[in-house]
PDB file of C-alpha atoms in Angstrom:
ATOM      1  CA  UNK A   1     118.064  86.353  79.514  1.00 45.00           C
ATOM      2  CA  UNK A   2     119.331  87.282  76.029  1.00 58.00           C
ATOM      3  CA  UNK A   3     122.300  88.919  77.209  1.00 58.00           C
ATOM      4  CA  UNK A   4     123.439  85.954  79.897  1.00 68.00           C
ATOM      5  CA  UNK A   5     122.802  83.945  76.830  1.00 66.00           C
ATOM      6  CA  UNK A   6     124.510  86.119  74.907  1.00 65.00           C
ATOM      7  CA  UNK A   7     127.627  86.546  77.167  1.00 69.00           C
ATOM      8  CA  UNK A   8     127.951  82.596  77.703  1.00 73.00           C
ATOM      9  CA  UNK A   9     128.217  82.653  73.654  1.00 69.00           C
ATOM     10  CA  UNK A  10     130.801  85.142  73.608  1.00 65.00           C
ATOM     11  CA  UNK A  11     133.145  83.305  76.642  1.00 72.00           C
ATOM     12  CA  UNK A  12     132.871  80.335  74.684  1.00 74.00           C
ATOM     13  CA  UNK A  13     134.010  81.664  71.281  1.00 71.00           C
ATOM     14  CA  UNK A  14     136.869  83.765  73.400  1.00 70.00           C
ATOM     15  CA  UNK A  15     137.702  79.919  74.594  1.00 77.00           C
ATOM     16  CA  UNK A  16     137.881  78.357  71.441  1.00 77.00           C
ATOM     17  CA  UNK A  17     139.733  81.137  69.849  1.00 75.00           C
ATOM     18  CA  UNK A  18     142.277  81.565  72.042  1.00 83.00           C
ATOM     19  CA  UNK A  19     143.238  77.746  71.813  1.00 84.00           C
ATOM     20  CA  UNK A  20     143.514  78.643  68.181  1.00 80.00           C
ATOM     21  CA  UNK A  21     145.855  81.345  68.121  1.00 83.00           C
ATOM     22  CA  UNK A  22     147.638  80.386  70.933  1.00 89.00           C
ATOM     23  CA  UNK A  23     148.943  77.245  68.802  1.00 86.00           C
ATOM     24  CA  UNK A  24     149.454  79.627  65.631  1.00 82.00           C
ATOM     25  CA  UNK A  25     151.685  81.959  67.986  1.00 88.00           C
ATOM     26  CA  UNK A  26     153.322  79.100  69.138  1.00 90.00           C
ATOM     27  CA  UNK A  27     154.096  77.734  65.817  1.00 85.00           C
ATOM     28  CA  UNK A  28     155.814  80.945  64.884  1.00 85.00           C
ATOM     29  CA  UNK A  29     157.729  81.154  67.691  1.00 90.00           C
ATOM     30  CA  UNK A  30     159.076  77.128  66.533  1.00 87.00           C
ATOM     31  CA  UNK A  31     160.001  78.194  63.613  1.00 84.00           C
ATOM     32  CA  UNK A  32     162.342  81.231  65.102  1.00 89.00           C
ATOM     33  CA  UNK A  33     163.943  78.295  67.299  1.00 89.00           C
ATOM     34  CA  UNK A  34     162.562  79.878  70.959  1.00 93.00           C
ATOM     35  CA  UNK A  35     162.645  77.652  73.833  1.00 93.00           C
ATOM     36  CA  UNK A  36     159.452  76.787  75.814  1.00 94.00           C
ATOM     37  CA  UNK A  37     158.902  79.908  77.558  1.00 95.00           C
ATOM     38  CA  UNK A  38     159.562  82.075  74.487  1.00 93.00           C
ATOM     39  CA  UNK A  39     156.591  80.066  72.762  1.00 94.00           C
ATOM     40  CA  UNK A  40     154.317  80.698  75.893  1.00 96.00           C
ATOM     41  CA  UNK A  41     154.832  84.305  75.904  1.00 94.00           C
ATOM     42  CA  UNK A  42     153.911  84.498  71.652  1.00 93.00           C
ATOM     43  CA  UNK A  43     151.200  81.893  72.282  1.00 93.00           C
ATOM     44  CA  UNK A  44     150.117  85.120  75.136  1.00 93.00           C
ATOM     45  CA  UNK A  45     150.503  87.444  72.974  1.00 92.00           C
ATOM     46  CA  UNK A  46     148.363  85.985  70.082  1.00 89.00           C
ATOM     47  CA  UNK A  47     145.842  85.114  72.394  1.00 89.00           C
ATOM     48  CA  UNK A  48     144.862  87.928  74.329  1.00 91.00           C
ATOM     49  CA  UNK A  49     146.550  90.619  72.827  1.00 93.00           C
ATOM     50  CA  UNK A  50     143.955  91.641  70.379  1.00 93.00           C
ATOM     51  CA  UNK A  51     140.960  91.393  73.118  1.00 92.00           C
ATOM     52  CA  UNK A  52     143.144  92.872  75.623  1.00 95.00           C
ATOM     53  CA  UNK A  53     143.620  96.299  73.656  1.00 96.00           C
ATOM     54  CA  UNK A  54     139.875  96.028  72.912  1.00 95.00           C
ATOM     55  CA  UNK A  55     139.109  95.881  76.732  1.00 96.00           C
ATOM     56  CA  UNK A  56     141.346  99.096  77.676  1.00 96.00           C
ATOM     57  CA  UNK A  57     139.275 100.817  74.715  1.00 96.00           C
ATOM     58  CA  UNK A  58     136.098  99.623  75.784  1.00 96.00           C
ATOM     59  CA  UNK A  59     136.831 100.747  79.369  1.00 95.00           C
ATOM     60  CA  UNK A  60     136.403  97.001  80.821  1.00 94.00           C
ATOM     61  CA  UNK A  61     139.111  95.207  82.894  1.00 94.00           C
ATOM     62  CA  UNK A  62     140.586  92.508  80.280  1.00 93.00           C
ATOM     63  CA  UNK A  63     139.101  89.563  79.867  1.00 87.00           C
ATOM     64  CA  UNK A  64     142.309  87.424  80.398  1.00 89.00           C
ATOM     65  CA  UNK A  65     142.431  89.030  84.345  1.00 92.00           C
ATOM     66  CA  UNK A  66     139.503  88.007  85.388  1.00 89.00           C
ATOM     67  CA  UNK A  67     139.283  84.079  84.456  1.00 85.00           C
ATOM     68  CA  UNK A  68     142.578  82.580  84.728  1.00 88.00           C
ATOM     69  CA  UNK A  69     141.595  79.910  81.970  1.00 86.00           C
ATOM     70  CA  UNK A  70     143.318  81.822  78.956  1.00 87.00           C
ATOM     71  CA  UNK A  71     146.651  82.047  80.740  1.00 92.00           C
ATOM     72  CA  UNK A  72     146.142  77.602  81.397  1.00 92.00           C
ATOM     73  CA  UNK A  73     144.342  77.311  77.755  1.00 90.00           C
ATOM     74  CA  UNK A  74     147.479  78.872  75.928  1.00 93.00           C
ATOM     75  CA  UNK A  75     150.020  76.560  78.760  1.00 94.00           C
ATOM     76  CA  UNK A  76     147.466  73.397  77.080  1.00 91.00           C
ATOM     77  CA  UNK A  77     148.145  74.364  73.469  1.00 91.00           C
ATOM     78  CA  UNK A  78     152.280  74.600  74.575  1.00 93.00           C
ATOM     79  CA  UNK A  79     151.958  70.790  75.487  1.00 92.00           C
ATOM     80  CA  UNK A  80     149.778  70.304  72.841  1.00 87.00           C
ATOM     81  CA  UNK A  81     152.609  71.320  70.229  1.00 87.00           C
ATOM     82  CA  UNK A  82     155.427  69.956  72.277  1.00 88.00           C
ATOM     83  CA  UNK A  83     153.663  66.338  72.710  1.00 86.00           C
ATOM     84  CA  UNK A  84     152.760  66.180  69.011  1.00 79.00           C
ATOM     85  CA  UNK A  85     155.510  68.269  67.545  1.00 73.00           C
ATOM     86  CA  UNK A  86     157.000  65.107  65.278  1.00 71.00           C
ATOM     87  CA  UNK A  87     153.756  64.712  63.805  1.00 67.00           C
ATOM     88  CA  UNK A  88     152.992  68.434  62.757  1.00 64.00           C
ATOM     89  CA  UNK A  89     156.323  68.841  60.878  1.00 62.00           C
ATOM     90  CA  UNK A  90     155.570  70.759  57.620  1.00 60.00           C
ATOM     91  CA  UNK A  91     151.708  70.722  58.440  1.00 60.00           C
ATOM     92  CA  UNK A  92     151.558  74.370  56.969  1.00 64.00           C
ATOM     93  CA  UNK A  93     148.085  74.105  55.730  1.00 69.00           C
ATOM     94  CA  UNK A  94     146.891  72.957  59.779  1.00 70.00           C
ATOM     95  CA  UNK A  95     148.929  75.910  61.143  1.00 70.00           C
ATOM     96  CA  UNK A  96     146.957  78.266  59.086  1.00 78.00           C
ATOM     97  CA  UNK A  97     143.566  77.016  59.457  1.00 79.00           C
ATOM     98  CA  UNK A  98     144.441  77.388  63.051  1.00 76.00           C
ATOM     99  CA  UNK A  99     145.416  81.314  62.601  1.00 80.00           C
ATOM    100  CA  UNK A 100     142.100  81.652  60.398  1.00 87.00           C
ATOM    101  CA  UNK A 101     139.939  79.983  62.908  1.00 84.00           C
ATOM    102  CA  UNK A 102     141.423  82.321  65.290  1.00 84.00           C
ATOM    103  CA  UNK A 103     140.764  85.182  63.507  1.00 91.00           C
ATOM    104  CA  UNK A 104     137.403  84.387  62.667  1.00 91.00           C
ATOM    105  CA  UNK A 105     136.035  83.476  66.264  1.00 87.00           C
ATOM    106  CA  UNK A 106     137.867  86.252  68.066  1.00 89.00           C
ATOM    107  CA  UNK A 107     136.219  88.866  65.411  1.00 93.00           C
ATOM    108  CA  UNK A 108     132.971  87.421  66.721  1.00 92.00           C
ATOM    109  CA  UNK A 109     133.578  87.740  70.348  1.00 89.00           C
ATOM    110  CA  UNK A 110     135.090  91.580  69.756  1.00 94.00           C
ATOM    111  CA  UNK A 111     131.718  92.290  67.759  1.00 95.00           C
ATOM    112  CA  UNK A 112     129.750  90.792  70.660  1.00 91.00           C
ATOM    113  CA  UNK A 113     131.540  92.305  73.691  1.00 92.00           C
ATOM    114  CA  UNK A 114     131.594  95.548  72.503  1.00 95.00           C
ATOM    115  CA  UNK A 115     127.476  95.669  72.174  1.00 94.00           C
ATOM    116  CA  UNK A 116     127.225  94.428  75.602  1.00 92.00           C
ATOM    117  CA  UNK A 117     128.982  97.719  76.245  1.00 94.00           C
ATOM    118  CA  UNK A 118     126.394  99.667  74.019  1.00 94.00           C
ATOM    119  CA  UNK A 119     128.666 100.572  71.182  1.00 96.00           C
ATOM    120  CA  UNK A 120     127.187 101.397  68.166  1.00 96.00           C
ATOM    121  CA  UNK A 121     127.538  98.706  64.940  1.00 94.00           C
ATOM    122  CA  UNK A 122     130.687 100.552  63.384  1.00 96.00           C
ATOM    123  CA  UNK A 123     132.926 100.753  66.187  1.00 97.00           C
ATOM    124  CA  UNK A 124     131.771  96.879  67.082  1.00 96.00           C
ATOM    125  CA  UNK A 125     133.254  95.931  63.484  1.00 96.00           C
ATOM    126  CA  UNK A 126     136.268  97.785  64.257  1.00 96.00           C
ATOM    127  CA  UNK A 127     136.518  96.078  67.641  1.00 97.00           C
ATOM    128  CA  UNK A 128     136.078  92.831  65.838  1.00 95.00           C
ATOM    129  CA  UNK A 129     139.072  93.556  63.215  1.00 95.00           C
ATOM    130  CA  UNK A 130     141.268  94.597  66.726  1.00 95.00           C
ATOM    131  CA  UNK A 131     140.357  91.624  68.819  1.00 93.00           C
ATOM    132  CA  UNK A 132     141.208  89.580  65.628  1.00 92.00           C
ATOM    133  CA  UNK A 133     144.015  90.779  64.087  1.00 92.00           C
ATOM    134  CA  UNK A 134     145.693  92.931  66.939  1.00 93.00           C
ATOM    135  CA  UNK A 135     147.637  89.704  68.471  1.00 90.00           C
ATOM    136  CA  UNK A 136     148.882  88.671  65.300  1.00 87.00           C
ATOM    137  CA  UNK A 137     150.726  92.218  64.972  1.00 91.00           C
ATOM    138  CA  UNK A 138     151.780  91.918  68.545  1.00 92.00           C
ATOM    139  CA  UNK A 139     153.712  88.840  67.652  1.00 89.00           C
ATOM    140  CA  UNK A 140     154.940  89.546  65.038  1.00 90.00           C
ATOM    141  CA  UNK A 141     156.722  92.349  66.492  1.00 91.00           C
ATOM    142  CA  UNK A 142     157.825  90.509  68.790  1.00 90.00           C
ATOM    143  CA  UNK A 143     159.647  87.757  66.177  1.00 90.00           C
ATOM    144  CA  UNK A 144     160.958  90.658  64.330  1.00 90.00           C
ATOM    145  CA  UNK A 145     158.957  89.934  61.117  1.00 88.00           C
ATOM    146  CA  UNK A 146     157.134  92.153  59.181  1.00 86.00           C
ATOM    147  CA  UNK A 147     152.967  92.528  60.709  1.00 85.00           C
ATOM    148  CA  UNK A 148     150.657  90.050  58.373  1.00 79.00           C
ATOM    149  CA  UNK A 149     148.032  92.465  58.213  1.00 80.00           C
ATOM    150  CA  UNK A 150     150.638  95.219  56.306  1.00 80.00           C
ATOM    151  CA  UNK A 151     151.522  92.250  53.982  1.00 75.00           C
ATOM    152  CA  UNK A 152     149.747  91.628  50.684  1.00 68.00           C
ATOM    153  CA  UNK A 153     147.732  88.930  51.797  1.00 71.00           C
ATOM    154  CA  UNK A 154     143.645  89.586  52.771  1.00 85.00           C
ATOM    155  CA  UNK A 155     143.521  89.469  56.628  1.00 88.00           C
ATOM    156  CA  UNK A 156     142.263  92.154  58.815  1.00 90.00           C
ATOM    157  CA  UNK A 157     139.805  92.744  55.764  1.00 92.00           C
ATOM    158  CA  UNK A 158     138.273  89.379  56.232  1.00 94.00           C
ATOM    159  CA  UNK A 159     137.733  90.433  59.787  1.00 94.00           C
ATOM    160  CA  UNK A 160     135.742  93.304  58.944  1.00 95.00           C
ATOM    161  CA  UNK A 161     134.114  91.259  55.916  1.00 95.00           C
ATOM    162  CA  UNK A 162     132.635  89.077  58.979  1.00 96.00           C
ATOM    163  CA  UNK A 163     131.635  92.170  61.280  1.00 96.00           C
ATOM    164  CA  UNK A 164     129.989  93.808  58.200  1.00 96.00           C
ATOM    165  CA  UNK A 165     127.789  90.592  57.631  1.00 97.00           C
ATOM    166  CA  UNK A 166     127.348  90.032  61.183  1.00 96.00           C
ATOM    167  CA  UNK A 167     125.919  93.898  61.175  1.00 95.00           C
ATOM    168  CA  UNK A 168     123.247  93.315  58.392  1.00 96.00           C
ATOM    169  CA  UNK A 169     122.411  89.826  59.798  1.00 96.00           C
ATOM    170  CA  UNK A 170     121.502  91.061  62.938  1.00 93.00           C
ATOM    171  CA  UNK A 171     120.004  94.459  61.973  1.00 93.00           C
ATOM    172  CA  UNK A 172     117.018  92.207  59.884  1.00 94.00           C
ATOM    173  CA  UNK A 173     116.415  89.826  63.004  1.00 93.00           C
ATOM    174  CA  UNK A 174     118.373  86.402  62.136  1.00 93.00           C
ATOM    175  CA  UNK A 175     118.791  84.420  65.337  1.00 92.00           C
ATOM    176  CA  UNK A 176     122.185  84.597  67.428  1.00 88.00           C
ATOM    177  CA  UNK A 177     123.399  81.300  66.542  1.00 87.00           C
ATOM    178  CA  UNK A 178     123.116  81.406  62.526  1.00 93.00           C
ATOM    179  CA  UNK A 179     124.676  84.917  62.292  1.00 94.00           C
ATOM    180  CA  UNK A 180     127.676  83.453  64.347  1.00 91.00           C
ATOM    181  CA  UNK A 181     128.034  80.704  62.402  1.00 92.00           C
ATOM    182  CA  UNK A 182     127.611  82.647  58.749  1.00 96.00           C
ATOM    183  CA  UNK A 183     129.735  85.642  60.256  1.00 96.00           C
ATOM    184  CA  UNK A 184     132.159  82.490  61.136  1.00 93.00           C
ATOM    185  CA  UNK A 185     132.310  80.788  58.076  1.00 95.00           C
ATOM    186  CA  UNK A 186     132.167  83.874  55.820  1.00 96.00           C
ATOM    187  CA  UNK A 187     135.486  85.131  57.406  1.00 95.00           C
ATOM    188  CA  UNK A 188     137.188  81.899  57.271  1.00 94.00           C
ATOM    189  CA  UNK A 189     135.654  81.516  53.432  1.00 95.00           C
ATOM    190  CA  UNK A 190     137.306  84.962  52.505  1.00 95.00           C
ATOM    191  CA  UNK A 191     140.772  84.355  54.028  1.00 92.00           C
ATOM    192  CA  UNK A 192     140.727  80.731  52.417  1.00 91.00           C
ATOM    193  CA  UNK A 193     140.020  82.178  48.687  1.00 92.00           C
ATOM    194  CA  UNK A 194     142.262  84.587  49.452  1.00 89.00           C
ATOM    195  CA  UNK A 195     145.450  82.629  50.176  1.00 86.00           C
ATOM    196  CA  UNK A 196     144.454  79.960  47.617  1.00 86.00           C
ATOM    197  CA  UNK A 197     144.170  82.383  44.893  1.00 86.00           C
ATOM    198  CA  UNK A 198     146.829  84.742  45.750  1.00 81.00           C
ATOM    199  CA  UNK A 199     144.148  87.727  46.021  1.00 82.00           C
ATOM    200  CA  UNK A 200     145.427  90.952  47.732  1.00 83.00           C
ATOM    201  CA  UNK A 201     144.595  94.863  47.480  1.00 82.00           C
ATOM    202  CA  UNK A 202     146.031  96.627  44.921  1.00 82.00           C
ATOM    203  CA  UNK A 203     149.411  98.101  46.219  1.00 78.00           C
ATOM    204  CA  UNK A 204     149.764 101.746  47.415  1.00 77.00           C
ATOM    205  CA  UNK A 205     152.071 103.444  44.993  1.00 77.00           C
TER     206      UNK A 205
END
């Protein structure tokens, strides 16, 4: 019963998520000018890129083949942008609460896929950083820009920043729902701070 519960969580996160990046992809792919179908395609590859690489890894057929709501969630958040488009002009601050929401939910459902598949605690955090920050690279490829998570600014780290506190909540018992939702928030609190203060790793010299 825990793990149908526990599943049902995870497809529900995995919904929300890619609704969320599929509008941040989509948003980059407006500001390089693309047509329609060039914003579909980055809104794709945002939104089941990083969970798709997780799935060949984990051995499992990828998520996005075998529920054909991703592929119609990602078409939603294309209207979405297109219907509203005059009303999100220089909404910078929305676009990137998006991207952070993104990250922080698909973290979550890479951490709680791969122990379904039995994986031990650090691979699940590293599965959580993929499945979160793998699509961004993808697209960014794609636009010809330089990957955020090689830039200064904290990403991927606040993806493993959530899987590490996700790790310790579970490993002492806390129920499923509050170490989503502190995993969650933690991961969205770090890449917040992080923008707004203009914190970053020290630079490899």
């Amino acid at each position: 019963m825990n793990m149908e519960y526990n599943e049902i969580v995870t497809q529900v996160i995995e919904f929300l998520g890619t609704f969320a990046f599929a509008i941040s992809g989509i948003r980059h792919a407006a500001a390089k000018h693309f047509d329609w179908f060039g914003g579909y395609v980055c809104g794709i590859a945002v939104a089941i890129g990083g969970g798709t690489i997780r799935d060949v890894m984990l051995g499992a057929t990828p998520f996005w083949m075998t529920n054909p709501f991703y592929m119609i969630c990602t078409a939603l958040a294309l209207i979405f942008v297109i219907i509203f488009a005059k009303h999100m002009e220089g909404l910078r601050n929305t676009w990137f609460v998006f991207d952070t929401l993104g990250l922080a939910l698909f973290t979550i459902a890479g951490i709680q896929k791969s122990l379904l598949f039995g994986q031990p605690y650090w691979v699940c955090i590293i599965m959580g950083c993929i499945t979160g920050s793998a699509g961004g690279v993808i697209r960014d490829v794609l636009l010809n820009n330089e990957p955020v998570i090689f830039q200064r600014e904290i990403y991927a780290m606040a993806a493993v920043a959530g899987g590490i506190i996700y790790w310790l909540l579970d490993d002492i018992g806390t129920p499923i729902e509050a170490t989503v939702i502190i995993s969650f928030l933690l991961t969205c609190f770090i890449r917040f701070l992080a923008v707004r203060y203009h914190l970053s790793l020290p630079k490899l010299k």
